[in-house]
Amino acid sequence: MTQINWMEEVLKRKDDYLKQTIELLNIESVYDEATITKEAPMGKGINEALTYMLNLGEKDGFIPKNVDGFAGHLEMGSGEELVGILCHLDVVPAGDGWSHDPFDAIIKDGNIYARGAIDDKGPTMAAYYAMKIVKELGLPINKRVRMILGTDEESQWRCVDHYFEKEEMPTMGFAPDADFPIIYAEKGILDINFKQMQLNEDNESEYKLVSFSSGRRVNMVPDYAKAIVSGPSFDQEAFTKHISELGCKAQVSEENGHQVLAVEGVSVHGMEPDKGKNAGIALASFLNQFEFNVNADRFLKFIVENFKGDSRGKNMGVAFNDDITGDLTINLGIMQYEENNGGSFGLTLRYPVTTDIDFVITTLTERGSKYSFEFNEIKNSKPHHVPKDHPLIQTLQKVYEEQTGEEATLLTIGGGTYARSLSAGVAFGPLFLGKPEVAHQKDEYAEIDDLLKAIAIYAQSIAELVK
């Protein structure tokens, strides 16, 4: 395939790629319970994004299929074997503090800014254009190639669960939803909830926690926290100093005669919490210095004693590490408390390939009960890895090295990509080594030149895999 100048083919289609990427990014494809229907099981916006891609593919000559609104695919080629390219069209909520409308994509200084620019709409359209190039060049295709379009990757993966109940499992494939060169191993993902079990009668205390709220998703580090408190006035200077020392910003106001304490942190993907600043933990750390009623006290202590300064599970008694995928990590992504209903927490735990997960679950259950919180498992996605000598990895390494001139080092990840739903699947780009990780952050962006390079890499990879 070396006679084809893949980047030249990409540049011929650059304007169309950017136009259609912007159109896709401008669809607010966030999970929305309020607009769920039989045809749109994840809500109106996500269904609109799925429909957009299926219509685009049909117009360009691919065979489209909508699988009950949960997912879809675009297919080309023929043969017994099936190469899968697993993408997702849903995005996390925008969050606060954007410099512009997160669903009105803009191009500035060589970047494209919007929610989903790098996770995962920009890369999805890059993989689509790679398929389009291979198709339009009329290259020999001795296998089928199928782009699978998921709609629920950012929450419960109901899309791929439903899809593979109805559709064929690819022989091998890749997900353009992480880092280059190649991610061959992914940690397990355990999403859990803790709910305050037994509420005690309100006791006399200096302060009363009316409410506490931080975080929207377990897989995001919360960038905002708010507590409404009754009681003596806090020292605003001390509050600001405490929060500042934890890398966050503080604000105090009044609401219906109560003090309102707000904290602004830094949101990042929950697979590596230390790269962000958890606003909820910072706020709980300050409040935990004061006397509250027993229910609020247990809520605050659960946060501070287990998670302040520790994302590795040491305080919870579940720390673990292996040579394949590194440290276990925990992200406290949701913290909620209401005076009359008690508290609850949502966590995502990313655990190494060789972890004894039964021990972890038992230990977490016991740890939660110490604070009168009940453990509930939401979802457990087991670890995934592909042997280093597998033909898929060998092919992708060869292409990456030819395209970039750099060694195709094999990586591991704490995040979960659709690649783990395949017996032989890897995550493959689009983020190049050394580039900042901005997925799930405010002002998310993708570098246009890098997306174009990714198209060239994906196009050659597809051509090599289907020979």
Coordinates of C-alpha atoms in Angstrom, one line a residue:
M1 CA 0.0 0.0 0.0
T2 CA 3.0 2.3 0.1
Q3 CA 2.3 3.6 -3.4
I4 CA -0.7 5.5 -2.1
N5 CA -0.1 8.9 -0.5
W6 CA -2.7 8.6 2.2
M7 CA -2.2 12.1 3.5
E8 CA -2.7 13.5 0.0
E9 CA -6.0 11.6 -0.2
V10 CA -7.0 13.0 3.2
L11 CA -6.2 16.6 2.3
K12 CA -8.4 16.3 -0.8
R13 CA -11.4 15.8 1.5
K14 CA -10.3 18.1 4.4
D15 CA -13.0 20.7 3.8
D16 CA -15.8 18.1 3.6
Y17 CA -14.5 16.4 6.7
L18 CA -14.5 19.6 8.8
K19 CA -17.9 20.6 7.6
Q20 CA -19.5 17.3 8.5
T21 CA -17.6 17.0 11.8
I22 CA -19.0 20.4 12.8
E23 CA -22.5 19.4 11.8
L24 CA -22.2 16.3 14.0
L25 CA -20.6 18.2 16.9
N26 CA -23.5 20.7 16.9
I27 CA -25.9 18.0 17.8
E28 CA -26.4 17.9 21.6
S29 CA -26.1 14.2 22.0
V30 CA -26.3 13.9 25.7
Y31 CA -28.3 11.2 27.4
D32 CA -31.7 12.7 28.2
E33 CA -34.3 10.7 30.1
A34 CA -37.0 13.4 29.4
T35 CA -37.0 12.7 25.6
I36 CA -36.7 8.9 25.6
T37 CA -39.1 7.1 23.2
K38 CA -39.1 3.6 21.7
E39 CA -37.3 4.9 18.6
A40 CA -34.9 7.0 20.7
P41 CA -34.0 4.9 23.8
M42 CA -31.2 7.3 24.8
G43 CA -33.1 10.5 24.1
K44 CA -33.7 12.9 21.3
G45 CA -30.2 14.4 20.8
I46 CA -28.4 11.0 20.7
N47 CA -31.0 9.7 18.2
E48 CA -30.5 12.7 16.1
A49 CA -26.7 12.1 16.0
L50 CA -27.2 8.4 15.1
T51 CA -29.7 9.3 12.3
Y52 CA -27.2 11.9 11.0
M53 CA -24.4 9.3 10.6
L54 CA -26.6 6.6 9.1
N55 CA -28.1 9.0 6.6
L56 CA -24.6 10.3 5.7
G57 CA -23.3 6.8 5.2
E58 CA -26.2 5.7 3.0
K59 CA -25.7 8.8 0.8
D60 CA -22.0 7.8 0.4
G61 CA -22.8 4.3 -0.6
F62 CA -22.4 2.3 2.7
I63 CA -25.0 -0.1 3.8
P64 CA -26.7 1.4 6.9
K65 CA -28.6 -0.4 9.7
N66 CA -30.3 1.1 12.7
V67 CA -30.5 -1.5 15.5
D68 CA -33.6 -0.3 17.5
G69 CA -32.2 3.1 18.2
F70 CA -29.6 1.6 20.6
A71 CA -26.8 1.6 18.0
G72 CA -26.3 1.4 14.2
H73 CA -23.7 0.4 11.7
L74 CA -22.3 1.3 8.3
E75 CA -20.8 -1.5 6.3
M76 CA -18.8 -2.0 3.1
G77 CA -17.0 -4.9 1.4
S78 CA -17.7 -8.7 1.4
G79 CA -16.3 -11.9 2.8
E80 CA -16.6 -14.2 5.8
E81 CA -14.5 -12.1 8.2
L82 CA -15.6 -8.8 9.7
V83 CA -13.4 -5.9 10.8
G84 CA -15.1 -3.7 13.3
I85 CA -14.5 0.0 14.0
L86 CA -16.3 0.8 17.2
C87 CA -17.2 4.5 17.8
H88 CA -19.7 6.3 20.0
L89 CA -21.9 9.3 19.3
D90 CA -23.0 10.2 22.9
V91 CA -21.0 12.8 24.9
V92 CA -20.8 13.7 28.5
P93 CA -22.7 16.8 29.7
A94 CA -21.0 20.1 28.9
G95 CA -20.4 21.2 32.5
D96 CA -19.8 24.8 33.5
G97 CA -17.3 27.5 32.5
W98 CA -17.0 27.1 28.7
S99 CA -15.7 30.1 26.8
H100 CA -18.3 29.5 24.1
D101 CA -21.4 27.4 23.3
P102 CA -20.2 23.7 23.6
F103 CA -22.6 22.6 21.0
D104 CA -21.8 25.3 18.4
A105 CA -18.4 24.1 17.2
I106 CA -15.8 26.7 16.3
I107 CA -12.4 26.5 14.6
K108 CA -9.7 28.7 16.1
D109 CA -5.9 28.5 16.0
G110 CA -5.9 25.2 14.2
N111 CA -8.2 23.5 16.8
I112 CA -11.9 22.6 16.6
Y113 CA -13.7 23.3 19.9
A114 CA -16.9 21.6 21.0
R115 CA -18.1 18.9 23.4
G116 CA -17.2 15.7 21.7
A117 CA -14.4 17.2 19.6
I118 CA -11.9 14.6 20.9
D119 CA -14.3 12.2 22.6
D120 CA -15.6 10.8 20.3
K121 CA -17.3 12.6 17.5
G122 CA -14.2 14.1 15.8
P123 CA -12.5 10.7 15.8
T124 CA -15.7 9.0 14.7
M125 CA -15.8 11.2 11.6
A126 CA -12.1 10.6 11.1
A127 CA -12.7 6.8 11.0
Y128 CA -15.7 7.4 8.7
Y129 CA -13.5 9.3 6.2
A130 CA -10.9 6.6 6.4
M131 CA -13.5 4.1 5.3
K132 CA -14.7 6.5 2.6
I133 CA -11.2 6.9 1.2
V134 CA -10.6 3.1 1.0
K135 CA -14.0 2.8 -0.7
E136 CA -13.5 5.6 -3.2
L137 CA -10.1 4.4 -4.2
G138 CA -11.6 1.1 -5.2
L139 CA -9.0 -0.9 -3.2
P140 CA -9.5 -4.7 -3.0
I141 CA -11.6 -5.5 0.1
N142 CA -11.6 -9.2 0.9
K143 CA -13.3 -8.8 4.3
R144 CA -16.3 -6.7 5.4
V145 CA -15.7 -3.5 7.3
R146 CA -18.3 -2.3 9.7
M147 CA -18.4 1.0 11.6
I148 CA -20.4 0.4 14.7
L149 CA -22.0 3.5 16.1
G150 CA -22.8 3.3 19.8
T151 CA -25.0 5.7 21.8
D152 CA -24.4 5.0 25.5
E153 CA -20.6 4.7 25.9
E154 CA -20.5 7.5 28.5
S155 CA -22.8 5.8 30.9
Q156 CA -24.0 2.2 30.9
W157 CA -23.0 0.7 27.5
R158 CA -26.6 -0.5 26.9
C159 CA -26.0 0.3 23.3
V160 CA -23.3 -2.4 22.6
D161 CA -25.0 -4.9 25.0
H162 CA -28.2 -4.6 22.9
Y163 CA -26.3 -4.4 19.6
F164 CA -24.4 -7.6 20.1
E165 CA -27.5 -9.5 21.2
K166 CA -28.8 -8.8 17.6
E167 CA -25.7 -8.5 15.5
E168 CA -22.5 -10.4 14.5
M169 CA -19.3 -10.0 16.6
P170 CA -16.4 -8.7 14.5
T171 CA -13.4 -11.0 14.0
M172 CA -11.1 -8.2 15.1
G173 CA -11.2 -4.4 15.2
F174 CA -10.3 -1.1 16.9
A175 CA -11.9 1.8 18.7
P176 CA -10.7 5.4 17.8
D177 CA -11.4 6.6 21.3
A178 CA -8.2 6.9 23.2
D179 CA -4.5 7.3 22.5
F180 CA -1.9 6.4 19.9
P181 CA 0.0 4.3 19.3
I182 CA -2.0 1.3 20.5
I183 CA -3.8 0.5 23.7
Y184 CA -3.7 -3.3 24.0
A185 CA -4.9 -3.6 27.7
E186 CA -7.7 -1.8 29.6
K187 CA -8.5 -1.9 33.3
G188 CA -11.7 -3.3 34.6
I189 CA -14.4 -0.7 35.4
L190 CA -16.5 -1.1 38.5
D191 CA -19.2 1.6 38.9
I192 CA -20.8 1.6 42.3
N193 CA -23.2 3.6 44.5
F194 CA -23.3 4.0 48.2
K195 CA -26.6 5.0 49.9
Q196 CA -27.0 6.1 53.5
M197 CA -28.8 3.3 55.2
Q198 CA -30.3 4.3 58.5
L199 CA -31.0 8.0 59.2
N200 CA -30.6 9.0 62.9
E201 CA -32.9 11.4 64.6
D202 CA -31.7 14.9 64.2
N203 CA -29.4 15.8 67.1
E204 CA -28.4 19.2 68.4
S205 CA -25.3 20.5 66.6
E206 CA -23.7 23.8 65.9
Y207 CA -24.3 23.5 62.2
K208 CA -26.9 21.8 60.0
L209 CA -26.2 20.6 56.5
V210 CA -29.3 21.4 54.5
S211 CA -27.9 20.1 51.2
F212 CA -24.7 19.2 49.5
S213 CA -24.4 18.5 45.7
S214 CA -21.4 17.8 43.5
G215 CA -20.9 15.9 40.3
R216 CA -23.0 14.6 37.4
R217 CA -21.3 11.4 36.3
V218 CA -19.1 8.8 38.0
N219 CA -16.6 9.0 35.2
M220 CA -16.0 12.7 35.6
V221 CA -14.1 14.5 38.3
P222 CA -16.6 17.1 39.6
D223 CA -15.7 20.6 38.8
Y224 CA -18.4 22.2 41.0
A225 CA -19.8 21.7 44.5
K226 CA -22.4 23.5 46.5
A227 CA -23.5 23.2 50.1
I228 CA -26.3 25.0 51.9
V229 CA -25.6 25.3 55.6
S230 CA -27.4 26.8 58.6
G231 CA -25.5 27.9 61.6
P232 CA -23.0 30.6 62.6
S233 CA -21.2 32.4 59.8
F234 CA -18.1 30.8 58.5
D235 CA -14.9 32.8 58.3
Q236 CA -14.8 33.6 54.6
E237 CA -11.1 34.2 54.5
A238 CA -10.4 30.8 56.2
F239 CA -12.8 29.1 53.7
T240 CA -11.1 30.7 50.7
K241 CA -7.6 29.8 52.0
H242 CA -8.6 26.2 52.7
I243 CA -10.1 25.7 49.3
S244 CA -7.3 27.5 47.5
E245 CA -4.7 25.2 49.1
L246 CA -6.5 22.3 47.5
G247 CA -6.2 23.9 44.1
C248 CA -9.9 25.2 43.8
K249 CA -11.8 28.4 43.9
A250 CA -14.3 29.4 46.7
Q251 CA -17.4 31.6 46.8
V252 CA -19.8 32.4 49.6
S253 CA -23.3 33.8 49.2
E254 CA -26.7 33.7 51.1
E255 CA -29.9 31.9 50.2
N256 CA -33.1 32.0 52.2
G257 CA -31.2 32.9 55.3
H258 CA -28.7 30.1 54.9
Q259 CA -25.0 30.3 53.9
V260 CA -24.2 28.9 50.5
L261 CA -20.7 27.7 50.0
A262 CA -19.6 27.0 46.4
V263 CA -16.4 25.5 45.1
E264 CA -15.0 25.4 41.6
G265 CA -12.5 22.7 40.7
V266 CA -11.1 21.1 37.5
S267 CA -12.9 18.3 35.7
V268 CA -11.1 15.5 33.9
H269 CA -11.9 12.0 33.0
G270 CA -12.4 9.8 36.0
M271 CA -9.9 7.2 35.0
E272 CA -7.1 9.4 36.4
P273 CA -8.6 11.6 39.1
D274 CA -5.3 13.2 40.2
K275 CA -5.1 15.2 36.9
G276 CA -8.2 17.1 38.1
K277 CA -9.3 19.0 41.2
N278 CA -12.4 17.4 42.9
A279 CA -14.6 20.3 44.0
G280 CA -16.8 18.0 46.2
I281 CA -13.9 16.6 48.1
A282 CA -12.5 20.1 48.7
L283 CA -15.8 21.4 50.0
A284 CA -16.3 18.4 52.3
S285 CA -12.7 18.9 53.6
F286 CA -13.6 22.4 54.8
L287 CA -17.0 21.5 56.3
N288 CA -15.6 18.4 58.1
Q289 CA -13.8 20.7 60.5
F290 CA -17.1 21.8 62.1
E291 CA -19.8 20.1 64.2
F292 CA -22.7 18.7 62.2
N293 CA -25.6 16.4 63.1
V294 CA -24.7 12.7 62.9
N295 CA -26.1 12.0 59.4
A296 CA -24.2 14.9 57.8
D297 CA -21.1 14.1 59.9
R298 CA -21.0 10.5 58.5
F299 CA -21.5 11.8 55.0
L300 CA -18.7 14.3 55.3
K301 CA -16.3 11.9 57.0
F302 CA -17.0 9.2 54.4
I303 CA -15.7 11.7 51.8
V304 CA -12.7 13.1 53.6
E305 CA -11.4 10.0 55.4
N306 CA -11.6 7.8 52.2
F307 CA -10.9 10.1 49.3
K308 CA -9.0 13.3 50.3
G309 CA -5.5 13.0 48.8
D310 CA -6.1 9.3 47.9
S311 CA -7.3 8.2 44.5
R312 CA -5.6 4.8 44.8
G313 CA -7.9 3.1 47.2
K314 CA -5.4 2.9 50.1
N315 CA -7.8 4.4 52.6
M316 CA -10.6 2.1 51.5
G317 CA -8.3 -0.9 51.8
V318 CA -8.4 -1.9 48.1
A319 CA -5.1 -0.5 46.7
F320 CA -3.6 -2.8 44.0
N321 CA -1.1 -2.7 41.2
D322 CA 0.1 -5.0 38.4
D323 CA 2.7 -4.9 35.7
I324 CA 0.2 -4.9 32.9
T325 CA -2.1 -2.0 33.7
G326 CA -0.6 -0.3 36.8
D327 CA -2.5 1.2 39.8
L328 CA -6.1 0.7 40.8
T329 CA -7.8 4.1 40.9
I330 CA -11.1 5.4 42.4
N331 CA -13.0 8.5 41.3
L332 CA -15.6 9.9 43.6
G333 CA -17.8 11.5 40.9
I334 CA -21.2 12.1 42.5
M335 CA -21.9 13.4 46.1
Q336 CA -25.4 14.2 47.1
Y337 CA -27.0 15.0 50.5
E338 CA -30.4 16.2 51.5
E339 CA -31.3 16.9 55.1
N340 CA -34.4 14.7 55.1
N341 CA -33.1 11.9 52.7
G342 CA -29.5 11.5 53.8
G343 CA -26.5 11.0 51.5
S344 CA -25.4 9.0 48.4
F345 CA -22.2 8.6 46.4
G346 CA -21.4 7.5 42.9
L347 CA -17.9 6.1 42.2
T348 CA -16.0 4.5 39.4
L349 CA -13.2 2.2 40.2
R350 CA -10.6 1.3 37.5
Y351 CA -8.9 -2.0 38.5
P352 CA -5.9 -3.8 37.0
V353 CA -6.1 -6.9 34.9
T354 CA -5.1 -9.3 37.7
T355 CA -7.2 -7.8 40.5
D356 CA -9.2 -10.0 42.9
I357 CA -12.4 -8.1 42.3
D358 CA -14.4 -10.2 44.8
F359 CA -12.0 -9.1 47.5
V360 CA -12.4 -5.5 46.4
I361 CA -16.2 -5.7 46.5
T362 CA -16.3 -7.3 49.9
T363 CA -13.8 -4.7 51.3
L364 CA -15.8 -1.8 49.9
T365 CA -19.0 -3.2 51.3
E366 CA -17.5 -3.4 54.8
R367 CA -15.9 0.0 54.5
G368 CA -19.2 1.6 53.5
S369 CA -21.1 0.0 56.4
K370 CA -18.6 1.6 58.9
Y371 CA -20.2 4.9 57.9
S372 CA -23.8 3.5 57.6
F373 CA -23.6 3.5 53.8
E374 CA -24.9 0.5 51.8
F375 CA -22.8 -0.7 48.8
N376 CA -24.6 -1.3 45.5
E377 CA -22.9 -2.4 42.3
I378 CA -24.1 -0.6 39.2
K379 CA -21.9 -2.2 36.5
N380 CA -18.8 -4.3 36.3
S381 CA -16.9 -4.4 33.0
K382 CA -14.1 -6.9 33.2
P383 CA -10.5 -6.0 32.2
H384 CA -9.4 -6.6 28.6
H385 CA -6.2 -7.3 26.8
V386 CA -5.0 -8.7 23.5
P387 CA -1.7 -10.6 23.2
K388 CA 1.1 -8.5 21.9
D389 CA 1.8 -10.9 19.0
H390 CA -1.7 -10.9 17.7
P391 CA -2.0 -10.1 13.9
L392 CA -4.2 -7.1 14.6
I393 CA -1.6 -5.5 16.8
Q394 CA 1.2 -6.4 14.4
T395 CA -0.6 -4.8 11.5
L396 CA -1.5 -1.6 13.3
Q397 CA 2.0 -1.3 14.7
K398 CA 3.4 -1.5 11.1
V399 CA 1.0 1.1 9.8
Y400 CA 1.6 3.5 12.7
E401 CA 5.4 3.3 12.3
E402 CA 5.2 3.8 8.5
Q403 CA 2.9 6.9 8.9
T404 CA 4.7 8.6 11.8
G405 CA 8.2 7.3 11.8
E406 CA 7.9 6.6 15.5
E407 CA 7.9 3.4 17.4
A408 CA 4.4 2.0 18.0
T409 CA 4.7 1.4 21.7
L410 CA 1.9 -0.7 23.3
L411 CA 0.0 1.1 26.1
T412 CA -2.5 0.4 28.8
I413 CA -5.4 2.6 29.9
G414 CA -7.7 3.1 32.9
G415 CA -10.6 4.2 30.7
G416 CA -12.9 1.8 29.0
T417 CA -13.3 1.8 25.2
Y418 CA -15.6 -0.3 23.0
A419 CA -12.5 -2.4 22.1
R420 CA -13.1 -4.4 25.2
S421 CA -16.4 -5.7 23.8
L422 CA -14.3 -7.6 21.1
S423 CA -12.3 -10.8 21.8
A424 CA -9.6 -9.1 19.6
G425 CA -10.0 -5.4 19.9
V426 CA -7.7 -2.5 20.7
A427 CA -8.0 1.2 21.2
F428 CA -6.2 3.1 18.4
G429 CA -5.8 6.9 18.7
P430 CA -6.7 9.6 18.1
L431 CA -4.7 11.4 20.7
F432 CA -0.9 11.4 19.9
L433 CA 1.7 11.0 22.6
G434 CA 2.5 14.2 24.5
K435 CA -0.7 16.0 23.6
P436 CA -3.0 17.2 26.5
E437 CA -5.9 15.1 27.5
V438 CA -9.0 17.4 27.3
A439 CA -11.8 14.9 27.1
H440 CA -14.6 15.6 29.5
Q441 CA -13.2 19.1 30.3
K442 CA -14.6 22.5 29.6
D443 CA -13.4 24.0 26.2
E444 CA -12.7 20.5 24.9
Y445 CA -10.9 20.6 21.6
A446 CA -9.1 18.5 19.0
E447 CA -6.1 19.6 16.9
I448 CA -7.2 19.5 13.3
D449 CA -3.8 18.5 11.9
D450 CA -3.8 15.5 14.3
L451 CA -7.3 14.5 13.2
L452 CA -6.2 14.6 9.6
K453 CA -3.1 12.4 10.5
A454 CA -5.5 10.0 12.2
I455 CA -7.6 9.7 9.1
A456 CA -4.5 8.7 7.1
I457 CA -3.4 6.1 9.7
Y458 CA -6.9 4.7 9.9
A459 CA -7.3 4.5 6.1
Q460 CA -4.1 2.6 5.6
S461 CA -4.9 0.4 8.6
I462 CA -8.3 -0.6 7.1
A463 CA -6.7 -1.2 3.7
E464 CA -4.1 -3.5 5.3
L465 CA -6.6 -5.4 7.5
V466 CA -8.9 -6.2 4.6
K467 CA -6.3 -7.4 2.1

